[in-house]
PDB file of C-alpha atoms in Angstrom:
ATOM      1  CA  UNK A1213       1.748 -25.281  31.954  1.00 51.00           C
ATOM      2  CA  UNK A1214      -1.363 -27.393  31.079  1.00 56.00           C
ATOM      3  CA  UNK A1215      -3.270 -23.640  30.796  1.00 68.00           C
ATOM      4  CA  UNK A1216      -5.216 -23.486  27.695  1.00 76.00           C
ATOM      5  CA  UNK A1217      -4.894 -20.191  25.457  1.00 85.00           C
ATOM      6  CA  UNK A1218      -7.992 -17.926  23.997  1.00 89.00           C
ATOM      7  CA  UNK A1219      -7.852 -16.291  20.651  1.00 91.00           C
ATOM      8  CA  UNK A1220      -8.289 -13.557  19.976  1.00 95.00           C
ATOM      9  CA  UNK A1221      -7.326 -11.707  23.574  1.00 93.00           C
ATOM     10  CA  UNK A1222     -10.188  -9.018  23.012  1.00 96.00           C
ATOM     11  CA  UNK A1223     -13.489  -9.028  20.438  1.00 97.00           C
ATOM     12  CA  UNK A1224     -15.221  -5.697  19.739  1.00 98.00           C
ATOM     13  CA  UNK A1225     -18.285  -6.155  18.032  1.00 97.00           C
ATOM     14  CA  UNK A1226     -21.906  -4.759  17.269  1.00 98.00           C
ATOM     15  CA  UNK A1227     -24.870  -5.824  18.926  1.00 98.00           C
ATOM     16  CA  UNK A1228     -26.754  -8.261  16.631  1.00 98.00           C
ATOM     17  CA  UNK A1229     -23.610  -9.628  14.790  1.00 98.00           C
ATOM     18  CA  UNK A1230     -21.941 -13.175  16.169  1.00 98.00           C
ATOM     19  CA  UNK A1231     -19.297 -13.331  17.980  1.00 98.00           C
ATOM     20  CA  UNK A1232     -16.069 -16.149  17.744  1.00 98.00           C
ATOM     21  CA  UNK A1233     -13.726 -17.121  20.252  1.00 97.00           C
ATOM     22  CA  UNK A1234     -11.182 -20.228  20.004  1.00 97.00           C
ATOM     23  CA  UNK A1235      -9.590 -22.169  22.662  1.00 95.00           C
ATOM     24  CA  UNK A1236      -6.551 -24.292  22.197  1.00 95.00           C
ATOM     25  CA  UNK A1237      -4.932 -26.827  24.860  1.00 93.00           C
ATOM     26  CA  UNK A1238      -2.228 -28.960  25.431  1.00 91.00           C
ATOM     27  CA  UNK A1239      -3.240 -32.129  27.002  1.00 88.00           C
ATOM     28  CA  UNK A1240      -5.785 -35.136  26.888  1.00 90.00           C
ATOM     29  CA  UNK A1241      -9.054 -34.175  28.037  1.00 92.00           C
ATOM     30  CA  UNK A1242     -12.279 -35.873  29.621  1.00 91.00           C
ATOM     31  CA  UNK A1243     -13.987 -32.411  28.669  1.00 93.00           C
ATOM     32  CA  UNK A1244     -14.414 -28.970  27.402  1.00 95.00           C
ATOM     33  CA  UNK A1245     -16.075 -26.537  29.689  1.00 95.00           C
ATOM     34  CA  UNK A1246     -17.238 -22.457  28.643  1.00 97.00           C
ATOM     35  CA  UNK A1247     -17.359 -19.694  31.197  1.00 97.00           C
ATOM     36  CA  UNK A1248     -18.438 -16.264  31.303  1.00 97.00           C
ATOM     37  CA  UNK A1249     -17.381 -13.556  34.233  1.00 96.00           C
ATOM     38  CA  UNK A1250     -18.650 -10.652  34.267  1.00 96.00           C
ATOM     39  CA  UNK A1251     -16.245  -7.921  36.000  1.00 92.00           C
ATOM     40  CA  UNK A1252     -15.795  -8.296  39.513  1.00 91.00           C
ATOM     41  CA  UNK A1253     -17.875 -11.420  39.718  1.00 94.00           C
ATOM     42  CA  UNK A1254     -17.516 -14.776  39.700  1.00 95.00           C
ATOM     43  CA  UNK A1255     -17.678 -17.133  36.451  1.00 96.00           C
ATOM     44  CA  UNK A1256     -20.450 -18.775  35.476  1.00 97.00           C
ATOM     45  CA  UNK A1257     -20.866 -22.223  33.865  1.00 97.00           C
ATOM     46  CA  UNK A1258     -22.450 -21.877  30.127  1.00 97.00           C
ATOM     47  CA  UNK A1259     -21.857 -25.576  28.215  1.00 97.00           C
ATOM     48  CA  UNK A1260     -20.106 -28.420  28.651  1.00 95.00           C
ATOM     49  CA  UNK A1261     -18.733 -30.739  25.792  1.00 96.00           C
ATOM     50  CA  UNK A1262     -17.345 -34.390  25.752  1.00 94.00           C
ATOM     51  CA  UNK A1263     -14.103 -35.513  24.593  1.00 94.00           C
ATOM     52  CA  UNK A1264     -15.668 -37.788  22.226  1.00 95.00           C
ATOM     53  CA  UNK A1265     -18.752 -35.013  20.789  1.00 97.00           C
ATOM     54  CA  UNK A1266     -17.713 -32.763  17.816  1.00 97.00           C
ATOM     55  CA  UNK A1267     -20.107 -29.738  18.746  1.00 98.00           C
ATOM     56  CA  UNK A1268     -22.893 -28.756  20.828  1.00 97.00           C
ATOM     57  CA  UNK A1269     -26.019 -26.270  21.106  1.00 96.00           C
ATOM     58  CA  UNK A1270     -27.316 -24.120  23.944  1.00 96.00           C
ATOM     59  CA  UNK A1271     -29.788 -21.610  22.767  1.00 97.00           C
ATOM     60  CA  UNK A1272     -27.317 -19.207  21.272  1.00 97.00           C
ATOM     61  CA  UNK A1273     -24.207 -20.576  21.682  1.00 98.00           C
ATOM     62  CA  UNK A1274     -22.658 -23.019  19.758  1.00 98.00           C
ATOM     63  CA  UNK A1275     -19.767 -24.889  20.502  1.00 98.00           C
ATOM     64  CA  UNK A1276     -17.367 -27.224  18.455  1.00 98.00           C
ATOM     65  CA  UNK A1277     -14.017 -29.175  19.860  1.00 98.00           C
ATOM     66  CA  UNK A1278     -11.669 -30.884  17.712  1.00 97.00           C
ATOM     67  CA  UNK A1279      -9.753 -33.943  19.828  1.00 95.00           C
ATOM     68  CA  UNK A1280      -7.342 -33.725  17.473  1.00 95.00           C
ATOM     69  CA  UNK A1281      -5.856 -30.214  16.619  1.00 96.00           C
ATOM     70  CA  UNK A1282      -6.801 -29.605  20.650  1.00 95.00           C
ATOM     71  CA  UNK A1283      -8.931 -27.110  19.858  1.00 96.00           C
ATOM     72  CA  UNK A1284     -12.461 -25.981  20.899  1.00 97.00           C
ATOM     73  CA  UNK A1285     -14.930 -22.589  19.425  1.00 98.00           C
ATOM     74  CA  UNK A1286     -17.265 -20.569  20.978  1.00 98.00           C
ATOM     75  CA  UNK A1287     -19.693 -18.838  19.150  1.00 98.00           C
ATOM     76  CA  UNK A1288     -22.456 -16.703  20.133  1.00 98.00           C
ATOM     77  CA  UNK A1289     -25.118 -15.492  17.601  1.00 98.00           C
ATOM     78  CA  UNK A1290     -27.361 -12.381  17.699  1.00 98.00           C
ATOM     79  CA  UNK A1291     -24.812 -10.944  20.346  1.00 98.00           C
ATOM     80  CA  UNK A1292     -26.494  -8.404  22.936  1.00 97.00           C
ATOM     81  CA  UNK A1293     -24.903  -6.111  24.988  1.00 97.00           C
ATOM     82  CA  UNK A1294     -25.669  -8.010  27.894  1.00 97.00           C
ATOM     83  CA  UNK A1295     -23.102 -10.435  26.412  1.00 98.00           C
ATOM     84  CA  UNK A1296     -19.965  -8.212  27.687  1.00 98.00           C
ATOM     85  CA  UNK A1297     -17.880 -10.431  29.573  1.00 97.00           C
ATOM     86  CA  UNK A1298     -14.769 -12.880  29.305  1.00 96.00           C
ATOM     87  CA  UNK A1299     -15.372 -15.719  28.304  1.00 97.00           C
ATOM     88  CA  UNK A1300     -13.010 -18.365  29.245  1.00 96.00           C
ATOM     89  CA  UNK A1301     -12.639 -22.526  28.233  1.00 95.00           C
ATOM     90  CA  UNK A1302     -11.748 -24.720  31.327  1.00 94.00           C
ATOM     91  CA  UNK A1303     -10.429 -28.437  30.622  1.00 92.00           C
ATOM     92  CA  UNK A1304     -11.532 -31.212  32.481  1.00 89.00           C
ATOM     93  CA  UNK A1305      -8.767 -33.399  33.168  1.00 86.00           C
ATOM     94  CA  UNK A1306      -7.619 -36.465  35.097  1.00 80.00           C
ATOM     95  CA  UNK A1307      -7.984 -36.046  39.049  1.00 73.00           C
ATOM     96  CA  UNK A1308     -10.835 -34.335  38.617  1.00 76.00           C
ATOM     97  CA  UNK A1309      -9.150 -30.988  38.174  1.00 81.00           C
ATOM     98  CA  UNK A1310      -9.403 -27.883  35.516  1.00 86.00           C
ATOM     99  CA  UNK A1311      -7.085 -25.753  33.362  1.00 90.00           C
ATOM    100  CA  UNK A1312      -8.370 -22.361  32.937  1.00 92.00           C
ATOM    101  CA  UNK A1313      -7.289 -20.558  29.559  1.00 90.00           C
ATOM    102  CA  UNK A1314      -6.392 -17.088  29.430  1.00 89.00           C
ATOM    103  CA  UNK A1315      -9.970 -15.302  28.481  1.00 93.00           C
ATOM    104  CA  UNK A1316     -11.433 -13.763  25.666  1.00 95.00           C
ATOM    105  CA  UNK A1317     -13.007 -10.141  26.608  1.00 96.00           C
ATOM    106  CA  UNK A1318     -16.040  -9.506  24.637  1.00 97.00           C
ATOM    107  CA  UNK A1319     -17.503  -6.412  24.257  1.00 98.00           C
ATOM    108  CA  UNK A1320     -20.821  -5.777  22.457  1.00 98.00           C
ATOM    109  CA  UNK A1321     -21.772  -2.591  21.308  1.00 97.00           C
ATOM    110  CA  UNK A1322     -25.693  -1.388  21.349  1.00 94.00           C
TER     111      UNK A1322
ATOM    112  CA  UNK B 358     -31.229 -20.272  47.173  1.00 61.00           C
ATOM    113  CA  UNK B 359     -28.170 -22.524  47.179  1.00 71.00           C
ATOM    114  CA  UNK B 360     -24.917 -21.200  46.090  1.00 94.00           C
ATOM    115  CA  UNK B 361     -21.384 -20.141  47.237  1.00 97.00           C
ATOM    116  CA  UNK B 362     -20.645 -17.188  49.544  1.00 97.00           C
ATOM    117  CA  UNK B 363     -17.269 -15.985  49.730  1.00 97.00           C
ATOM    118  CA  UNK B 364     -16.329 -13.407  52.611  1.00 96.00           C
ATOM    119  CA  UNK B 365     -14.937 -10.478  52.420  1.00 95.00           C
ATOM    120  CA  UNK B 366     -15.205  -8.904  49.662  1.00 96.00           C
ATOM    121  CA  UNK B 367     -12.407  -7.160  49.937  1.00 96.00           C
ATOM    122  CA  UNK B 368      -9.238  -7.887  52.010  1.00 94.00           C
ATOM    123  CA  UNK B 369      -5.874  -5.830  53.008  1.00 91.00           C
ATOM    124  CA  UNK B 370      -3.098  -7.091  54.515  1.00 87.00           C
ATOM    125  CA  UNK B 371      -0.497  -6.206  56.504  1.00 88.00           C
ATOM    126  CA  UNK B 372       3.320  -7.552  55.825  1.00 83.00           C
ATOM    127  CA  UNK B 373       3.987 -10.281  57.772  1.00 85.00           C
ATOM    128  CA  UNK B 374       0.035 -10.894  58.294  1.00 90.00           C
ATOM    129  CA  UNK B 375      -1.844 -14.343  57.580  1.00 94.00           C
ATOM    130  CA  UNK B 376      -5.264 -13.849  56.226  1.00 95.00           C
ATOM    131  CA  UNK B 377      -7.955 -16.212  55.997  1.00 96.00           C
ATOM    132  CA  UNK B 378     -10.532 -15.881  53.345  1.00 97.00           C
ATOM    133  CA  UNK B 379     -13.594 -17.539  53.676  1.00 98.00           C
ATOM    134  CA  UNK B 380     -16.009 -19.877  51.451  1.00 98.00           C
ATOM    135  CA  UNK B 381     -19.403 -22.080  52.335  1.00 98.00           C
ATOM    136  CA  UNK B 382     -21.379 -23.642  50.146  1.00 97.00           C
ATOM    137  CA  UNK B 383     -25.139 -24.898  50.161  1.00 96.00           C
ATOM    138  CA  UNK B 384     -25.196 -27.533  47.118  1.00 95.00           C
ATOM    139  CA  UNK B 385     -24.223 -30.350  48.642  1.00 95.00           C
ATOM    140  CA  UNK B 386     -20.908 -30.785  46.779  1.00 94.00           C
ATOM    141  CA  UNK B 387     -18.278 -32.898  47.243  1.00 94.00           C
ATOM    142  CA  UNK B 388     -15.551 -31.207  45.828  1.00 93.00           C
ATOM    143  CA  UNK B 389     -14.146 -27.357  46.233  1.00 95.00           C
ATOM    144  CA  UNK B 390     -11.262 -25.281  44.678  1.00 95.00           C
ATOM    145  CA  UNK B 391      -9.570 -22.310  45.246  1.00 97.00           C
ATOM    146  CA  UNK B 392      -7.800 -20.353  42.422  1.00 96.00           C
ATOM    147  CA  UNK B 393      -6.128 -17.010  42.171  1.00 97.00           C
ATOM    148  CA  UNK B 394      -6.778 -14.395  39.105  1.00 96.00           C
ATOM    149  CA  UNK B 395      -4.504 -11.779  38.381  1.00 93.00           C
ATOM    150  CA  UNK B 396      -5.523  -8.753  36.142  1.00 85.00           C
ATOM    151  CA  UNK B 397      -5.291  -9.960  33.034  1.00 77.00           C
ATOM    152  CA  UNK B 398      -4.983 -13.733  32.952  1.00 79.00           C
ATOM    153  CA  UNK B 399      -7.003 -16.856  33.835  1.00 86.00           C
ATOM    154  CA  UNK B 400      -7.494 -18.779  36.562  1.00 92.00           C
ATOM    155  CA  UNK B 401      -4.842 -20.761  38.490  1.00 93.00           C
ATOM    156  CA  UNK B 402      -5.063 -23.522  41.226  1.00 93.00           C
ATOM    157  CA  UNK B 403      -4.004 -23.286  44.406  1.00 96.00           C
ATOM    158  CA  UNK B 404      -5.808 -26.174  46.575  1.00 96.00           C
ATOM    159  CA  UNK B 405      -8.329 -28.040  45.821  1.00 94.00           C
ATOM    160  CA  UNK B 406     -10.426 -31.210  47.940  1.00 94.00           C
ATOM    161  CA  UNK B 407     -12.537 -34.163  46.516  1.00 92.00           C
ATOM    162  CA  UNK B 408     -13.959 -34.869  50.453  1.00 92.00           C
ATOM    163  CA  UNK B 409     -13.901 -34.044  54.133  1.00 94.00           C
ATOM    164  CA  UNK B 410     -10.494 -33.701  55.632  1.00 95.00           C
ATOM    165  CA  UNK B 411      -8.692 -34.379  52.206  1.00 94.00           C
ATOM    166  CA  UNK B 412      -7.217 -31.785  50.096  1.00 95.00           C
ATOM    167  CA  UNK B 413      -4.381 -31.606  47.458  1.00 94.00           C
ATOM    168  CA  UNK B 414      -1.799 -28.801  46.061  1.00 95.00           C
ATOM    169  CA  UNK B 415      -2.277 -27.419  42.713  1.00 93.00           C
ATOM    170  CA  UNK B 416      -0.063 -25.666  40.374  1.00 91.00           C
ATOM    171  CA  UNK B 417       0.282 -22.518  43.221  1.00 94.00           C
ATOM    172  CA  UNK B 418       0.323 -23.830  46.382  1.00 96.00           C
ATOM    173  CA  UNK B 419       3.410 -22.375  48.186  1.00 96.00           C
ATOM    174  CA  UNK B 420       2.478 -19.814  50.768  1.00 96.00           C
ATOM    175  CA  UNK B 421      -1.183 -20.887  50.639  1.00 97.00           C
ATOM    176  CA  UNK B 422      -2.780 -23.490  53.121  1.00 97.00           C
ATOM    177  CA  UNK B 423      -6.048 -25.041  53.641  1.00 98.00           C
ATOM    178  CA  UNK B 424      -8.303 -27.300  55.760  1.00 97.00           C
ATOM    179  CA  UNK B 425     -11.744 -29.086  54.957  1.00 97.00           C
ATOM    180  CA  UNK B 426     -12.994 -30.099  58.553  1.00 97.00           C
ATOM    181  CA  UNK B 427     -16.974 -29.735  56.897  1.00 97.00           C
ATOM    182  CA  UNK B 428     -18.539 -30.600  53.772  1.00 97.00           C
ATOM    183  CA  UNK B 429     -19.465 -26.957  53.501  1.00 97.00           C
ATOM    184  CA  UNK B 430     -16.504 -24.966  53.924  1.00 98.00           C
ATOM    185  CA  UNK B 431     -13.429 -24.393  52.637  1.00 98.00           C
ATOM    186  CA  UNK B 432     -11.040 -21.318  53.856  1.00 98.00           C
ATOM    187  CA  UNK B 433      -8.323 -20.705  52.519  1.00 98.00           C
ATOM    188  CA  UNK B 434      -5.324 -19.100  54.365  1.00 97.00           C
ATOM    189  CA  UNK B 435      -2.939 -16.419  52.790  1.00 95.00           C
ATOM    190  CA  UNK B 436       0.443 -16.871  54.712  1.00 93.00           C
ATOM    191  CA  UNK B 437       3.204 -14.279  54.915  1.00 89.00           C
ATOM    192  CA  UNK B 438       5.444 -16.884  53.205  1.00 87.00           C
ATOM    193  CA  UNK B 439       3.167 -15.942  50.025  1.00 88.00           C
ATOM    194  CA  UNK B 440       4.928 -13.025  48.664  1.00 86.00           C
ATOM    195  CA  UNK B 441       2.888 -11.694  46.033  1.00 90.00           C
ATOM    196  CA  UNK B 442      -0.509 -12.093  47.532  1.00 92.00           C
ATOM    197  CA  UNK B 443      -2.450  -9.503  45.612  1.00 94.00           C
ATOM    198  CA  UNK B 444      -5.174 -10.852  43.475  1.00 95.00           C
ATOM    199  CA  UNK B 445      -8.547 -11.716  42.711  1.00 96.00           C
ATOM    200  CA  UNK B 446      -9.260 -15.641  44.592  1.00 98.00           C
ATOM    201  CA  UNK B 447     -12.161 -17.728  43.727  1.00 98.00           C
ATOM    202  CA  UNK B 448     -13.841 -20.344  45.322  1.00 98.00           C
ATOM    203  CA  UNK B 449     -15.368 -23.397  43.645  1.00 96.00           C
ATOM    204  CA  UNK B 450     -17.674 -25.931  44.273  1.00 95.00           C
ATOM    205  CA  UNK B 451     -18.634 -29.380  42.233  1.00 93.00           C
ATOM    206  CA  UNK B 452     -20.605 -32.208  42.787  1.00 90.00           C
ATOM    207  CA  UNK B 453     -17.043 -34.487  42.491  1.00 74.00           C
ATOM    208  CA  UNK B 454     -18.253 -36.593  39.608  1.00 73.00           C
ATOM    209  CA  UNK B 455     -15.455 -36.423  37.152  1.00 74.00           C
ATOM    210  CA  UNK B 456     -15.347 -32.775  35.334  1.00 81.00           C
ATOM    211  CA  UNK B 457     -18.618 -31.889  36.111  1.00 85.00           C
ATOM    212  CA  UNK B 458     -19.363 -27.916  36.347  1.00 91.00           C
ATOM    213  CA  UNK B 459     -18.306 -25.696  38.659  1.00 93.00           C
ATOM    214  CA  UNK B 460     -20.320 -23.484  40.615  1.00 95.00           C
ATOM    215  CA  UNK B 461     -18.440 -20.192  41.408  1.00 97.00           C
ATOM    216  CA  UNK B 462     -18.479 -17.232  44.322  1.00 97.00           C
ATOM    217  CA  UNK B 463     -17.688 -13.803  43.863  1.00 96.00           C
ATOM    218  CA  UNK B 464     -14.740 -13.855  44.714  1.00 97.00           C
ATOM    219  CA  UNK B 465     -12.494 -12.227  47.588  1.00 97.00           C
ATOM    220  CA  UNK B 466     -10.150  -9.268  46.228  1.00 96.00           C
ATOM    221  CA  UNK B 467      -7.059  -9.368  48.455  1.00 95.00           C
ATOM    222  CA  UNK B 468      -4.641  -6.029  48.308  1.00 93.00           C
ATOM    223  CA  UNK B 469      -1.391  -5.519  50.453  1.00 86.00           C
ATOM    224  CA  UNK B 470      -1.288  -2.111  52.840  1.00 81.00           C
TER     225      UNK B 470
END
């Protein structure tokens, strides 16, 4: 399976404090994508990162991705509660096509 | 607004029953996926299409088919051959360039009666 995996599984946390979230994969990759999905819902796009850039910014997130241990972070600072969700990192690969990991579930506590 | 719209909702089916779930989209995209999400775990493909009348398998095909005869739409057929069918299935859209975002539905929660 080309299916990236999310560590940790689940992330408990206050509201203000920042939340971390790692993604690892298996293959080459054009890109990095971050998703959120709310329950029931569909996901939703939040940043997008390039094979060959070594971290991003997107108001509070903050994303790195490291080409060479396959591995990408999520972090969001200041963490609301309105931040509950999984999260999940999709690769972009060849054929135009995306591997899904396996989702962190955040929960933020007011 | 522009966007995806996935129909139903919710879905039962009978043994022995094909379903068809629906999804149209308003972007203007090239490309559409469907992928199946059971409790739990991520997302997995099932079809997806780069254009108009051409579509290819992904990692879950068997027991699923497709078709793609408009830019907009993209249904996706549950067949009885699919033994397992209950899940949570999401349609996708993209504009086709390579890896660009995704634009999700809501998805279509299929149960067996």
């Amino acid at each position: 399976s080309q299916q990236g995996e999310e560590d940790p599984q689940a992330l408990s946390i206050q509201e203000g404090e920042n939340a971390t979230m790692n993604c690892s994969y298996k293959t080459s990759i054009n890109n990095l994508q971050w998703y959120r999905q709310n329950s029931g819902r569909g996901l939703v796009h939040l940043i997008l990162i390039r094979s060959n850039e070594r971290e991003k910014h997107s108001g509070r997130l903050r994303v790195t991705l490291d080409t060479s241990k396959k591995s990408s972070s999520l972090l969001i600072t200041a963490s609301r509660a309105a931040d509950t969700a999984s999260y999940f990192c999709a690769t972009g690969v060849t054929g135009n096509q995306f591997y899904f990991g396996t989702g962190t579930s955040l929960t933020v506590i007011p | 607004d522009g966007g995806i719209t996935q129909s139903p909702k919710y879905l039962f089916r009978k043994e022995g029953q094909n379903v068809t779930l629906s999804c149209e989209q308003n972007l203007n995209h090239d490309a559409m996926y469907w992928y199946r999400q059971d409790p739990g775990q991520g997302l997995r493909l099932i079809y997806y299409s780069q254009i108009v009348n051409d579509f290819q398998k992904g990692d879950i095909a068997e027991g699923y088919s497709v078709s793609r005869e408009k830019k907009e739409s993209f249904p996706l057929t549950v067949t009885s051959a699919q033994k397992n069918p209950t899940a949570f299935y999401l349609c996708a859209s993209s504009i086709g360039r390579k890896n660009w975002p995704q634009h999700f539905g809501d998805g279509t929660r299929l149960s067996i009666l």
